[in-house]
JSON list of C-alpha atoms in Angstrom, two decimals:
[
{"chain": "P", "resi": 1, "resn": "MET", "atom": "CA", "xyz": [-4.01, 26.06, 14.00]},
{"chain": "P", "resi": 2, "resn": "GLU", "atom": "CA", "xyz": [-7.55, 25.22, 13.00]},
{"chain": "P", "resi": 3, "resn": "GLY", "atom": "CA", "xyz": [-9.87, 22.22, 13.09]},
{"chain": "P", "resi": 4, "resn": "ILE", "atom": "CA", "xyz": [-9.29, 19.24, 15.31]},
{"chain": "P", "resi": 5, "resn": "GLU", "atom": "CA", "xyz": [-5.64, 20.18, 15.82]},
{"chain": "P", "resi": 6, "resn": "GLY", "atom": "CA", "xyz": [-6.85, 23.42, 17.34]},
{"chain": "P", "resi": 7, "resn": "ASP", "atom": "CA", "xyz": [-9.13, 21.49, 19.71]},
{"chain": "P", "resi": 8, "resn": "TYR", "atom": "CA", "xyz": [-6.01, 19.85, 21.12]},
{"chain": "P", "resi": 9, "resn": "LEU", "atom": "CA", "xyz": [-3.75, 22.91, 20.99]},
{"chain": "P", "resi": 10, "resn": "GLU", "atom": "CA", "xyz": [-3.12, 22.98, 24.74]},
{"chain": "P", "resi": 11, "resn": "ASP", "atom": "CA", "xyz": [-2.31, 19.24, 24.80]},
{"chain": "P", "resi": 12, "resn": "ILE", "atom": "CA", "xyz": [0.04, 19.67, 21.82]},
{"chain": "P", "resi": 13, "resn": "ILE", "atom": "CA", "xyz": [1.93, 22.49, 23.56]},
{"chain": "P", "resi": 14, "resn": "GLN", "atom": "CA", "xyz": [2.26, 20.44, 26.75]},
{"chain": "P", "resi": 15, "resn": "ILE", "atom": "CA", "xyz": [3.46, 17.37, 24.88]},
{"chain": "P", "resi": 16, "resn": "GLN", "atom": "CA", "xyz": [6.02, 19.42, 22.98]},
{"chain": "P", "resi": 17, "resn": "LYS", "atom": "CA", "xyz": [7.37, 20.71, 26.28]},
{"chain": "P", "resi": 18, "resn": "ILE", "atom": "CA", "xyz": [7.70, 17.16, 27.55]},
{"chain": "P", "resi": 19, "resn": "ILE", "atom": "CA", "xyz": [9.48, 16.12, 24.33]},
{"chain": "P", "resi": 20, "resn": "ASP", "atom": "CA", "xyz": [12.00, 18.96, 24.83]},
{"chain": "P", "resi": 21, "resn": "LYS", "atom": "CA", "xyz": [12.82, 17.56, 28.30]},
{"chain": "P", "resi": 22, "resn": "SER", "atom": "CA", "xyz": [12.88, 13.91, 27.29]},
{"chain": "P", "resi": 23, "resn": "GLU", "atom": "CA", "xyz": [15.67, 11.65, 26.04]},
{"chain": "P", "resi": 24, "resn": "ASN", "atom": "CA", "xyz": [14.14, 8.28, 25.10]},
{"chain": "P", "resi": 25, "resn": "PHE", "atom": "CA", "xyz": [11.12, 7.95, 22.82]},
{"chain": "P", "resi": 26, "resn": "VAL", "atom": "CA", "xyz": [8.97, 4.98, 21.82]},
{"chain": "P", "resi": 27, "resn": "PHE", "atom": "CA", "xyz": [6.27, 5.03, 19.18]},
{"chain": "P", "resi": 28, "resn": "PHE", "atom": "CA", "xyz": [4.06, 1.97, 19.77]},
{"chain": "P", "resi": 29, "resn": "THR", "atom": "CA", "xyz": [1.83, 1.52, 16.75]},
{"chain": "P", "resi": 30, "resn": "GLY", "atom": "CA", "xyz": [-1.02, -0.66, 15.57]},
{"chain": "P", "resi": 31, "resn": "ALA", "atom": "CA", "xyz": [-3.17, -1.09, 12.48]},
{"chain": "P", "resi": 32, "resn": "GLY", "atom": "CA", "xyz": [-4.86, 2.29, 12.84]},
{"chain": "P", "resi": 33, "resn": "ILE", "atom": "CA", "xyz": [-1.77, 4.19, 11.76]},
{"chain": "P", "resi": 34, "resn": "SER", "atom": "CA", "xyz": [-1.86, 2.46, 8.36]},
{"chain": "P", "resi": 35, "resn": "ARG", "atom": "CA", "xyz": [-5.59, 2.91, 7.84]},
{"chain": "P", "resi": 36, "resn": "GLU", "atom": "CA", "xyz": [-5.04, 6.21, 6.07]},
{"chain": "P", "resi": 37, "resn": "SER", "atom": "CA", "xyz": [-2.77, 4.37, 3.67]},
{"chain": "P", "resi": 38, "resn": "GLY", "atom": "CA", "xyz": [-5.73, 2.16, 2.65]},
{"chain": "P", "resi": 39, "resn": "ILE", "atom": "CA", "xyz": [-4.75, -0.83, 4.78]},
{"chain": "P", "resi": 40, "resn": "PRO", "atom": "CA", "xyz": [-7.85, -2.18, 6.60]},
{"chain": "P", "resi": 41, "resn": "THR", "atom": "CA", "xyz": [-7.66, -2.63, 10.32]},
{"chain": "P", "resi": 42, "resn": "PHE", "atom": "CA", "xyz": [-8.52, -5.89, 12.02]},
{"chain": "P", "resi": 43, "resn": "ARG", "atom": "CA", "xyz": [-10.80, -5.15, 14.94]},
{"chain": "P", "resi": 44, "resn": "ASP", "atom": "CA", "xyz": [-12.72, -1.96, 14.08]},
{"chain": "P", "resi": 45, "resn": "LYS", "atom": "CA", "xyz": [-16.36, -2.22, 13.09]},
{"chain": "P", "resi": 46, "resn": "ASP", "atom": "CA", "xyz": [-15.24, -2.52, 9.44]},
{"chain": "P", "resi": 47, "resn": "GLY", "atom": "CA", "xyz": [-12.15, -4.57, 10.27]},
{"chain": "P", "resi": 48, "resn": "LEU", "atom": "CA", "xyz": [-10.97, -7.72, 8.56]},
{"chain": "P", "resi": 49, "resn": "TRP", "atom": "CA", "xyz": [-11.97, -9.98, 11.43]},
{"chain": "P", "resi": 50, "resn": "LYS", "atom": "CA", "xyz": [-15.55, -8.83, 11.09]},
{"chain": "P", "resi": 51, "resn": "LYS", "atom": "CA", "xyz": [-15.56, -10.26, 7.57]},
{"chain": "P", "resi": 52, "resn": "TYR", "atom": "CA", "xyz": [-13.16, -13.22, 7.81]},
{"chain": "P", "resi": 53, "resn": "ASP", "atom": "CA", "xyz": [-12.45, -15.90, 10.36]},
{"chain": "P", "resi": 54, "resn": "PRO", "atom": "CA", "xyz": [-8.87, -15.49, 11.56]},
{"chain": "P", "resi": 55, "resn": "ALA", "atom": "CA", "xyz": [-8.83, -19.16, 12.63]},
{"chain": "P", "resi": 56, "resn": "LYS", "atom": "CA", "xyz": [-9.21, -20.13, 8.99]},
{"chain": "P", "resi": 57, "resn": "LEU", "atom": "CA", "xyz": [-6.99, -17.51, 7.33]},
{"chain": "P", "resi": 58, "resn": "ALA", "atom": "CA", "xyz": [-4.31, -16.47, 9.81]},
{"chain": "P", "resi": 59, "resn": "SER", "atom": "CA", "xyz": [-3.59, -19.31, 12.23]},
{"chain": "P", "resi": 60, "resn": "HIS", "atom": "CA", "xyz": [-0.77, -21.82, 12.38]},
{"chain": "P", "resi": 61, "resn": "SER", "atom": "CA", "xyz": [-3.16, -24.75, 12.22]},
{"chain": "P", "resi": 62, "resn": "ALA", "atom": "CA", "xyz": [-4.89, -23.28, 9.17]},
{"chain": "P", "resi": 63, "resn": "PHE", "atom": "CA", "xyz": [-1.55, -22.88, 7.41]},
{"chain": "P", "resi": 64, "resn": "ILE", "atom": "CA", "xyz": [-0.66, -26.47, 8.08]},
{"chain": "P", "resi": 65, "resn": "SER", "atom": "CA", "xyz": [-4.04, -27.88, 7.03]},
{"chain": "P", "resi": 66, "resn": "ASN", "atom": "CA", "xyz": [-4.86, -25.57, 4.12]},
{"chain": "P", "resi": 67, "resn": "PRO", "atom": "CA", "xyz": [-1.80, -23.56, 2.98]},
{"chain": "P", "resi": 68, "resn": "GLU", "atom": "CA", "xyz": [-3.45, -22.70, -0.35]},
{"chain": "P", "resi": 69, "resn": "LEU", "atom": "CA", "xyz": [-6.28, -20.82, 1.37]},
{"chain": "P", "resi": 70, "resn": "VAL", "atom": "CA", "xyz": [-3.91, -18.99, 3.72]},
{"chain": "P", "resi": 71, "resn": "TRP", "atom": "CA", "xyz": [-1.68, -17.99, 0.84]},
{"chain": "P", "resi": 72, "resn": "ASP", "atom": "CA", "xyz": [-4.63, -16.68, -1.14]},
{"chain": "P", "resi": 73, "resn": "PHE", "atom": "CA", "xyz": [-5.33, -14.37, 1.82]},
{"chain": "P", "resi": 74, "resn": "PHE", "atom": "CA", "xyz": [-1.72, -13.25, 2.21]},
{"chain": "P", "resi": 75, "resn": "TYR", "atom": "CA", "xyz": [-1.11, -12.74, -1.48]},
{"chain": "P", "resi": 76, "resn": "SER", "atom": "CA", "xyz": [-4.09, -10.35, -1.51]},
{"chain": "P", "resi": 77, "resn": "ARG", "atom": "CA", "xyz": [-2.67, -8.54, 1.54]},
{"chain": "P", "resi": 78, "resn": "GLN", "atom": "CA", "xyz": [0.77, -8.34, -0.04]},
{"chain": "P", "resi": 79, "resn": "ARG", "atom": "CA", "xyz": [-0.65, -6.91, -3.25]},
{"chain": "P", "resi": 80, "resn": "LEU", "atom": "CA", "xyz": [-2.58, -4.31, -1.26]},
{"chain": "P", "resi": 81, "resn": "VAL", "atom": "CA", "xyz": [0.45, -3.26, 0.72]},
{"chain": "P", "resi": 82, "resn": "CYS", "atom": "CA", "xyz": [2.60, -3.12, -2.44]},
{"chain": "P", "resi": 83, "resn": "GLN", "atom": "CA", "xyz": [0.17, -0.63, -3.93]},
{"chain": "P", "resi": 84, "resn": "ALA", "atom": "CA", "xyz": [-0.13, 1.45, -0.70]},
{"chain": "P", "resi": 85, "resn": "GLU", "atom": "CA", "xyz": [1.96, 4.50, 0.23]},
{"chain": "P", "resi": 86, "resn": "CYS", "atom": "CA", "xyz": [3.19, 5.49, 3.64]},
{"chain": "P", "resi": 87, "resn": "ASN", "atom": "CA", "xyz": [1.20, 8.42, 5.06]},
{"chain": "P", "resi": 88, "resn": "ASP", "atom": "CA", "xyz": [2.16, 11.60, 6.95]},
{"chain": "P", "resi": 89, "resn": "ALA", "atom": "CA", "xyz": [2.14, 9.78, 10.30]},
{"chain": "P", "resi": 90, "resn": "HIS", "atom": "CA", "xyz": [4.77, 7.32, 9.14]},
{"chain": "P", "resi": 91, "resn": "THR", "atom": "CA", "xyz": [6.94, 10.07, 7.66]},
{"chain": "P", "resi": 92, "resn": "ALA", "atom": "CA", "xyz": [6.56, 12.32, 10.72]},
{"chain": "P", "resi": 93, "resn": "ILE", "atom": "CA", "xyz": [7.86, 9.52, 12.96]},
{"chain": "P", "resi": 94, "resn": "GLY", "atom": "CA", "xyz": [10.66, 8.77, 10.50]},
{"chain": "P", "resi": 95, "resn": "ARG", "atom": "CA", "xyz": [11.78, 12.40, 10.38]},
{"chain": "P", "resi": 96, "resn": "PHE", "atom": "CA", "xyz": [11.61, 12.72, 14.14]},
{"chain": "P", "resi": 97, "resn": "GLU", "atom": "CA", "xyz": [13.67, 9.58, 14.55]},
{"chain": "P", "resi": 98, "resn": "ASN", "atom": "CA", "xyz": [16.33, 10.90, 12.18]},
{"chain": "P", "resi": 99, "resn": "THR", "atom": "CA", "xyz": [16.86, 13.89, 14.55]},
{"chain": "P", "resi": 100, "resn": "ARG", "atom": "CA", "xyz": [17.34, 11.45, 17.46]},
{"chain": "P", "resi": 101, "resn": "PRO", "atom": "CA", "xyz": [18.65, 8.25, 15.88]},
{"chain": "P", "resi": 102, "resn": "GLU", "atom": "CA", "xyz": [19.99, 6.76, 19.09]},
{"chain": "P", "resi": 103, "resn": "ASN", "atom": "CA", "xyz": [17.00, 7.49, 21.27]},
{"chain": "P", "resi": 104, "resn": "SER", "atom": "CA", "xyz": [13.88, 7.06, 19.17]},
{"chain": "P", "resi": 105, "resn": "HIS", "atom": "CA", "xyz": [12.31, 3.65, 18.35]},
{"chain": "P", "resi": 106, "resn": "VAL", "atom": "CA", "xyz": [9.21, 2.27, 16.76]},
{"chain": "P", "resi": 107, "resn": "ILE", "atom": "CA", "xyz": [7.59, -0.81, 18.24]},
{"chain": "P", "resi": 108, "resn": "THR", "atom": "CA", "xyz": [4.91, -1.94, 15.82]},
{"chain": "P", "resi": 109, "resn": "GLN", "atom": "CA", "xyz": [2.27, -4.62, 15.65]},
{"chain": "P", "resi": 110, "resn": "ASN", "atom": "CA", "xyz": [1.97, -3.98, 11.93]},
{"chain": "P", "resi": 111, "resn": "ILE", "atom": "CA", "xyz": [3.39, -6.25, 9.26]},
{"chain": "P", "resi": 112, "resn": "ASP", "atom": "CA", "xyz": [3.26, -3.81, 6.33]},
{"chain": "P", "resi": 113, "resn": "ARG", "atom": "CA", "xyz": [6.71, -2.20, 6.65]},
{"chain": "P", "resi": 114, "resn": "LEU", "atom": "CA", "xyz": [5.25, 1.25, 5.99]},
{"chain": "P", "resi": 115, "resn": "HIS", "atom": "CA", "xyz": [7.32, 2.66, 8.89]},
{"chain": "P", "resi": 116, "resn": "GLN", "atom": "CA", "xyz": [10.50, 1.75, 7.02]},
{"chain": "P", "resi": 117, "resn": "ARG", "atom": "CA", "xyz": [9.15, 3.33, 3.87]},
{"chain": "P", "resi": 118, "resn": "GLY", "atom": "CA", "xyz": [8.43, 6.46, 5.98]},
{"chain": "P", "resi": 119, "resn": "GLY", "atom": "CA", "xyz": [12.10, 6.71, 6.95]},
{"chain": "P", "resi": 120, "resn": "SER", "atom": "CA", "xyz": [12.22, 4.85, 10.26]},
{"chain": "P", "resi": 121, "resn": "GLN", "atom": "CA", "xyz": [15.18, 2.55, 10.78]},
{"chain": "P", "resi": 122, "resn": "ASN", "atom": "CA", "xyz": [14.84, 1.64, 14.46]},
{"chain": "P", "resi": 123, "resn": "VAL", "atom": "CA", "xyz": [11.78, -0.57, 14.01]},
{"chain": "P", "resi": 124, "resn": "ILE", "atom": "CA", "xyz": [10.92, -3.60, 16.19]},
{"chain": "P", "resi": 125, "resn": "GLU", "atom": "CA", "xyz": [8.35, -5.73, 14.40]},
{"chain": "P", "resi": 126, "resn": "LEU", "atom": "CA", "xyz": [6.46, -7.69, 17.03]},
{"chain": "P", "resi": 127, "resn": "HIS", "atom": "CA", "xyz": [4.49, -9.69, 14.50]},
{"chain": "P", "resi": 128, "resn": "GLY", "atom": "CA", "xyz": [7.09, -10.04, 11.73]},
{"chain": "P", "resi": 129, "resn": "ASN", "atom": "CA", "xyz": [6.42, -8.60, 8.27]},
{"chain": "P", "resi": 130, "resn": "ILE", "atom": "CA", "xyz": [4.49, -9.62, 5.25]},
{"chain": "P", "resi": 131, "resn": "PHE", "atom": "CA", "xyz": [7.44, -9.51, 2.84]},
{"chain": "P", "resi": 132, "resn": "GLY", "atom": "CA", "xyz": [9.57, -12.00, 4.79]},
{"chain": "P", "resi": 133, "resn": "MET", "atom": "CA", "xyz": [9.52, -15.74, 4.10]},
{"chain": "P", "resi": 134, "resn": "VAL", "atom": "CA", "xyz": [10.32, -18.64, 6.41]},
{"chain": "P", "resi": 135, "resn": "CYS", "atom": "CA", "xyz": [10.55, -22.34, 5.85]},
{"chain": "P", "resi": 136, "resn": "LEU", "atom": "CA", "xyz": [9.06, -24.28, 8.77]},
{"chain": "P", "resi": 137, "resn": "ALA", "atom": "CA", "xyz": [10.95, -27.36, 7.67]},
{"chain": "P", "resi": 138, "resn": "CYS", "atom": "CA", "xyz": [14.55, -26.16, 7.47]},
{"chain": "P", "resi": 139, "resn": "GLY", "atom": "CA", "xyz": [14.24, -22.76, 9.15]},
{"chain": "P", "resi": 140, "resn": "LYS", "atom": "CA", "xyz": [15.62, -20.76, 6.19]},
{"chain": "P", "resi": 141, "resn": "ARG", "atom": "CA", "xyz": [14.50, -17.11, 6.21]},
{"chain": "P", "resi": 142, "resn": "LYS", "atom": "CA", "xyz": [14.72, -14.44, 3.51]},
{"chain": "P", "resi": 143, "resn": "GLN", "atom": "CA", "xyz": [13.50, -10.84, 3.43]},
{"chain": "P", "resi": 144, "resn": "TYR", "atom": "CA", "xyz": [12.08, -9.31, 0.24]},
{"chain": "P", "resi": 145, "resn": "ASP", "atom": "CA", "xyz": [11.09, -5.72, -0.64]},
{"chain": "P", "resi": 146, "resn": "TYR", "atom": "CA", "xyz": [7.64, -4.52, -1.54]},
{"chain": "P", "resi": 147, "resn": "PHE", "atom": "CA", "xyz": [8.74, -3.05, -4.87]},
{"chain": "P", "resi": 148, "resn": "ASP", "atom": "CA", "xyz": [9.95, -6.34, -6.35]},
{"chain": "P", "resi": 149, "resn": "PHE", "atom": "CA", "xyz": [8.12, -8.92, -4.23]},
{"chain": "P", "resi": 150, "resn": "PHE", "atom": "CA", "xyz": [5.91, -10.07, -7.13]},
{"chain": "P", "resi": 151, "resn": "ASN", "atom": "CA", "xyz": [8.97, -10.32, -9.39]},
{"chain": "P", "resi": 152, "resn": "ASN", "atom": "CA", "xyz": [10.01, -13.23, -7.16]},
{"chain": "P", "resi": 153, "resn": "PHE", "atom": "CA", "xyz": [6.60, -14.80, -6.47]},
{"chain": "P", "resi": 154, "resn": "SER", "atom": "CA", "xyz": [3.46, -15.53, -8.50]},
{"chain": "P", "resi": 155, "resn": "GLU", "atom": "CA", "xyz": [-0.01, -15.32, -7.06]},
{"chain": "P", "resi": 156, "resn": "GLU", "atom": "CA", "xyz": [-0.79, -18.43, -9.10]},
{"chain": "P", "resi": 157, "resn": "LYS", "atom": "CA", "xyz": [1.66, -20.59, -7.20]},
{"chain": "P", "resi": 158, "resn": "ILE", "atom": "CA", "xyz": [2.42, -21.30, -3.53]},
{"chain": "P", "resi": 159, "resn": "PRO", "atom": "CA", "xyz": [6.05, -20.38, -2.80]},
{"chain": "P", "resi": 160, "resn": "THR", "atom": "CA", "xyz": [8.43, -23.20, -1.93]},
{"chain": "P", "resi": 161, "resn": "CYS", "atom": "CA", "xyz": [11.82, -23.26, -0.21]},
{"chain": "P", "resi": 162, "resn": "PRO", "atom": "CA", "xyz": [14.76, -23.29, -2.64]},
{"chain": "P", "resi": 163, "resn": "GLY", "atom": "CA", "xyz": [16.68, -25.40, -0.12]},
{"chain": "P", "resi": 164, "resn": "CYS", "atom": "CA", "xyz": [14.27, -28.23, 0.76]},
{"chain": "P", "resi": 165, "resn": "ASP", "atom": "CA", "xyz": [11.26, -27.59, -1.54]},
{"chain": "P", "resi": 166, "resn": "ASN", "atom": "CA", "xyz": [8.78, -27.37, 1.35]},
{"chain": "P", "resi": 167, "resn": "ILE", "atom": "CA", "xyz": [6.07, -24.71, 1.38]},
{"chain": "P", "resi": 168, "resn": "LEU", "atom": "CA", "xyz": [7.23, -21.31, 2.63]},
{"chain": "P", "resi": 169, "resn": "LYS", "atom": "CA", "xyz": [5.21, -19.35, 5.20]},
{"chain": "P", "resi": 170, "resn": "PRO", "atom": "CA", "xyz": [4.94, -15.56, 5.36]},
{"chain": "P", "resi": 171, "resn": "ASP", "atom": "CA", "xyz": [7.32, -14.54, 8.15]},
{"chain": "P", "resi": 172, "resn": "VAL", "atom": "CA", "xyz": [4.52, -13.14, 10.30]},
{"chain": "P", "resi": 173, "resn": "VAL", "atom": "CA", "xyz": [3.20, -14.21, 13.65]},
{"chain": "P", "resi": 174, "resn": "LEU", "atom": "CA", "xyz": [0.03, -16.21, 13.04]},
{"chain": "P", "resi": 175, "resn": "PHE", "atom": "CA", "xyz": [-2.56, -16.99, 15.69]},
{"chain": "P", "resi": 176, "resn": "GLU", "atom": "CA", "xyz": [-1.29, -19.85, 17.85]},
{"chain": "P", "resi": 177, "resn": "GLU", "atom": "CA", "xyz": [2.33, -18.78, 17.33]},
{"chain": "P", "resi": 178, "resn": "PRO", "atom": "CA", "xyz": [4.54, -16.94, 19.90]},
{"chain": "P", "resi": 179, "resn": "LEU", "atom": "CA", "xyz": [6.09, -13.57, 19.34]},
{"chain": "P", "resi": 180, "resn": "PRO", "atom": "CA", "xyz": [9.76, -13.57, 18.21]},
{"chain": "P", "resi": 181, "resn": "GLN", "atom": "CA", "xyz": [11.62, -13.56, 21.49]},
{"chain": "P", "resi": 182, "resn": "ASP", "atom": "CA", "xyz": [14.44, -11.20, 20.48]},
{"chain": "P", "resi": 183, "resn": "ALA", "atom": "CA", "xyz": [11.92, -8.59, 19.29]},
{"chain": "P", "resi": 184, "resn": "TRP", "atom": "CA", "xyz": [9.79, -9.03, 22.43]},
{"chain": "P", "resi": 185, "resn": "ILE", "atom": "CA", "xyz": [12.74, -8.70, 24.82]},
{"chain": "P", "resi": 186, "resn": "GLN", "atom": "CA", "xyz": [13.93, -5.58, 23.01]},
{"chain": "P", "resi": 187, "resn": "ALA", "atom": "CA", "xyz": [10.40, -4.13, 23.10]},
{"chain": "P", "resi": 188, "resn": "ILE", "atom": "CA", "xyz": [10.14, -4.61, 26.83]},
{"chain": "P", "resi": 189, "resn": "ARG", "atom": "CA", "xyz": [13.54, -3.03, 27.39]},
{"chain": "P", "resi": 190, "resn": "LEU", "atom": "CA", "xyz": [12.76, 0.01, 25.28]},
{"chain": "P", "resi": 191, "resn": "SER", "atom": "CA", "xyz": [9.34, 0.46, 26.92]},
{"chain": "P", "resi": 192, "resn": "SER", "atom": "CA", "xyz": [10.91, 0.16, 30.35]},
{"chain": "P", "resi": 193, "resn": "GLU", "atom": "CA", "xyz": [13.51, 2.86, 29.54]},
{"chain": "P", "resi": 194, "resn": "CYS", "atom": "CA", "xyz": [11.47, 5.42, 27.59]},
{"chain": "P", "resi": 195, "resn": "ASP", "atom": "CA", "xyz": [10.53, 8.85, 28.89]},
{"chain": "P", "resi": 196, "resn": "ILE", "atom": "CA", "xyz": [7.54, 9.21, 26.59]},
{"chain": "P", "resi": 197, "resn": "MET", "atom": "CA", "xyz": [5.51, 6.59, 24.75]},
{"chain": "P", "resi": 198, "resn": "PHE", "atom": "CA", "xyz": [3.20, 7.45, 21.89]},
{"chain": "P", "resi": 199, "resn": "VAL", "atom": "CA", "xyz": [0.47, 4.80, 21.61]},
{"chain": "P", "resi": 200, "resn": "ILE", "atom": "CA", "xyz": [-0.88, 5.18, 18.07]},
{"chain": "P", "resi": 201, "resn": "GLY", "atom": "CA", "xyz": [-3.67, 3.42, 16.30]},
{"chain": "P", "resi": 202, "resn": "THR", "atom": "CA", "xyz": [-3.77, 0.31, 18.45]},
{"chain": "P", "resi": 203, "resn": "SER", "atom": "CA", "xyz": [-6.86, -1.07, 20.14]},
{"chain": "P", "resi": 204, "resn": "LEU", "atom": "CA", "xyz": [-4.66, -2.53, 22.92]},
{"chain": "P", "resi": 205, "resn": "ASN", "atom": "CA", "xyz": [-6.66, -5.75, 22.74]},
{"chain": "P", "resi": 206, "resn": "VAL", "atom": "CA", "xyz": [-3.84, -8.05, 21.69]},
{"chain": "P", "resi": 207, "resn": "SER", "atom": "CA", "xyz": [-1.76, -9.72, 24.34]},
{"chain": "P", "resi": 208, "resn": "PRO", "atom": "CA", "xyz": [1.11, -9.66, 25.20]},
{"chain": "P", "resi": 209, "resn": "ALA", "atom": "CA", "xyz": [1.78, -6.52, 23.14]},
{"chain": "P", "resi": 210, "resn": "ASN", "atom": "CA", "xyz": [-0.80, -4.57, 25.11]},
{"chain": "P", "resi": 211, "resn": "THR", "atom": "CA", "xyz": [1.31, -4.94, 28.29]},
{"chain": "P", "resi": 212, "resn": "LEU", "atom": "CA", "xyz": [4.05, -2.63, 26.90]},
{"chain": "P", "resi": 213, "resn": "PRO", "atom": "CA", "xyz": [2.42, 0.63, 28.19]},
{"chain": "P", "resi": 214, "resn": "TYR", "atom": "CA", "xyz": [2.57, -0.80, 31.72]},
{"chain": "P", "resi": 215, "resn": "HIS", "atom": "CA", "xyz": [6.32, -1.22, 31.37]},
{"chain": "P", "resi": 216, "resn": "ALA", "atom": "CA", "xyz": [6.52, 2.46, 30.36]},
{"chain": "P", "resi": 217, "resn": "VAL", "atom": "CA", "xyz": [4.36, 3.49, 33.35]},
{"chain": "P", "resi": 218, "resn": "LYS", "atom": "CA", "xyz": [6.74, 1.68, 35.71]},
{"chain": "P", "resi": 219, "resn": "ASN", "atom": "CA", "xyz": [9.46, 4.03, 34.43]},
{"chain": "P", "resi": 220, "resn": "HIS", "atom": "CA", "xyz": [7.17, 7.02, 35.03]},
{"chain": "P", "resi": 221, "resn": "ALA", "atom": "CA", "xyz": [7.00, 7.63, 31.30]},
{"chain": "P", "resi": 222, "resn": "VAL", "atom": "CA", "xyz": [4.37, 9.94, 29.85]},
{"chain": "P", "resi": 223, "resn": "LEU", "atom": "CA", "xyz": [1.80, 8.11, 27.74]},
{"chain": "P", "resi": 224, "resn": "VAL", "atom": "CA", "xyz": [0.25, 9.84, 24.73]},
{"chain": "P", "resi": 225, "resn": "GLU", "atom": "CA", "xyz": [-2.59, 8.01, 23.04]},
{"chain": "P", "resi": 226, "resn": "ILE", "atom": "CA", "xyz": [-3.52, 8.99, 19.48]},
{"chain": "P", "resi": 227, "resn": "ASN", "atom": "CA", "xyz": [-6.62, 7.08, 18.39]},
{"chain": "P", "resi": 228, "resn": "PRO", "atom": "CA", "xyz": [-10.03, 8.08, 17.01]},
{"chain": "P", "resi": 229, "resn": "ASN", "atom": "CA", "xyz": [-11.57, 5.59, 19.43]},
{"chain": "P", "resi": 230, "resn": "VAL", "atom": "CA", "xyz": [-11.48, 5.09, 23.18]},
{"chain": "P", "resi": 231, "resn": "THR", "atom": "CA", "xyz": [-9.49, 2.01, 24.07]},
{"chain": "P", "resi": 232, "resn": "GLU", "atom": "CA", "xyz": [-9.41, -0.29, 27.07]},
{"chain": "P", "resi": 233, "resn": "MET", "atom": "CA", "xyz": [-6.36, 1.56, 28.39]},
{"chain": "P", "resi": 234, "resn": "THR", "atom": "CA", "xyz": [-7.42, 5.18, 27.76]},
{"chain": "P", "resi": 235, "resn": "SER", "atom": "CA", "xyz": [-7.69, 5.71, 31.52]},
{"chain": "P", "resi": 236, "resn": "LEU", "atom": "CA", "xyz": [-4.02, 4.84, 31.79]},
{"chain": "P", "resi": 237, "resn": "MET", "atom": "CA", "xyz": [-2.95, 7.64, 29.40]},
{"chain": "P", "resi": 238, "resn": "ASP", "atom": "CA", "xyz": [-1.68, 11.05, 30.36]},
{"chain": "P", "resi": 239, "resn": "PHE", "atom": "CA", "xyz": [-2.97, 12.47, 27.06]},
{"chain": "P", "resi": 240, "resn": "SER", "atom": "CA", "xyz": [-5.67, 10.97, 24.77]},
{"chain": "P", "resi": 241, "resn": "ILE", "atom": "CA", "xyz": [-6.13, 12.68, 21.43]},
{"chain": "P", "resi": 242, "resn": "ARG", "atom": "CA", "xyz": [-9.09, 11.62, 19.28]},
{"chain": "P", "resi": 243, "resn": "ALA", "atom": "CA", "xyz": [-7.68, 12.61, 15.94]},
{"chain": "P", "resi": 244, "resn": "SER", "atom": "CA", "xyz": [-6.02, 11.36, 12.77]},
{"chain": "P", "resi": 245, "resn": "ALA", "atom": "CA", "xyz": [-2.44, 10.31, 13.47]},
{"chain": "P", "resi": 246, "resn": "SER", "atom": "CA", "xyz": [-1.27, 11.74, 10.17]},
{"chain": "P", "resi": 247, "resn": "LYS", "atom": "CA", "xyz": [-2.68, 15.16, 11.01]},
{"chain": "P", "resi": 248, "resn": "ILE", "atom": "CA", "xyz": [-1.79, 15.41, 14.68]},
{"chain": "P", "resi": 249, "resn": "LEU", "atom": "CA", "xyz": [1.71, 13.90, 14.64]},
{"chain": "P", "resi": 250, "resn": "THR", "atom": "CA", "xyz": [3.02, 16.45, 12.14]},
{"chain": "P", "resi": 251, "resn": "LYS", "atom": "CA", "xyz": [1.93, 19.16, 14.60]},
{"chain": "P", "resi": 252, "resn": "ILE", "atom": "CA", "xyz": [3.24, 17.50, 17.76]},
{"chain": "P", "resi": 253, "resn": "LEU", "atom": "CA", "xyz": [6.59, 16.50, 16.28]},
{"chain": "P", "resi": 254, "resn": "CYS", "atom": "CA", "xyz": [7.02, 19.77, 14.38]},
{"chain": "P", "resi": 255, "resn": "VAL", "atom": "CA", "xyz": [7.83, 18.09, 11.06]},
{"chain": "P", "resi": 256, "resn": "ALA", "atom": "CA", "xyz": [6.49, 19.06, 7.69]}
]
């Protein structure tokens, strides 16, 4: 094993031994895991919120006051995600989950659905997903797929509800909106029961999602951070690996 994986060879071996003795696994992921798929992160030095004001493009009040502007932003994001491919980190997690379908779960802050494209089925989406639609007037929801999303919607037109003709909203959690309670309750339960939590590509700056590692700690779970950058919770981790998730996870999880 050469390169950066070799630098962490001892950690990899120790983590693999812990995996062999563990039963319940959580992969807690943020925007960094999708960066290698060409999806920009939000809070890095080149992140989206360095270029755009989230209060104007991704907040509930912005959607109500200027839905055209918000939809311009989300249509561009949807087009980008449609053209992206899941990377080796997504597929490594998906293959690992398939060997332990009852005991391995992904809790993600991402809205791109790349985990599902990588083979994961046990995915809790804390912030919704970009290919879902919800009507704030009548509550109707519908899920679409990335491969035919733009067969159903045109970037030239704001989507409207077929039931009540009001403007549809992307079924994502905007600023000023709460997390979906069912997903949040499930995330807390899984974090509180896991034996090992992989914390991958998240800055751990967003509340309340950043409290999930503490629930894992209360269960004496092992925390493995995979992130090129130091985070606010690095000191909490049992292992911190400064490497590409797509390169290191294939080694740790022993999947090709």
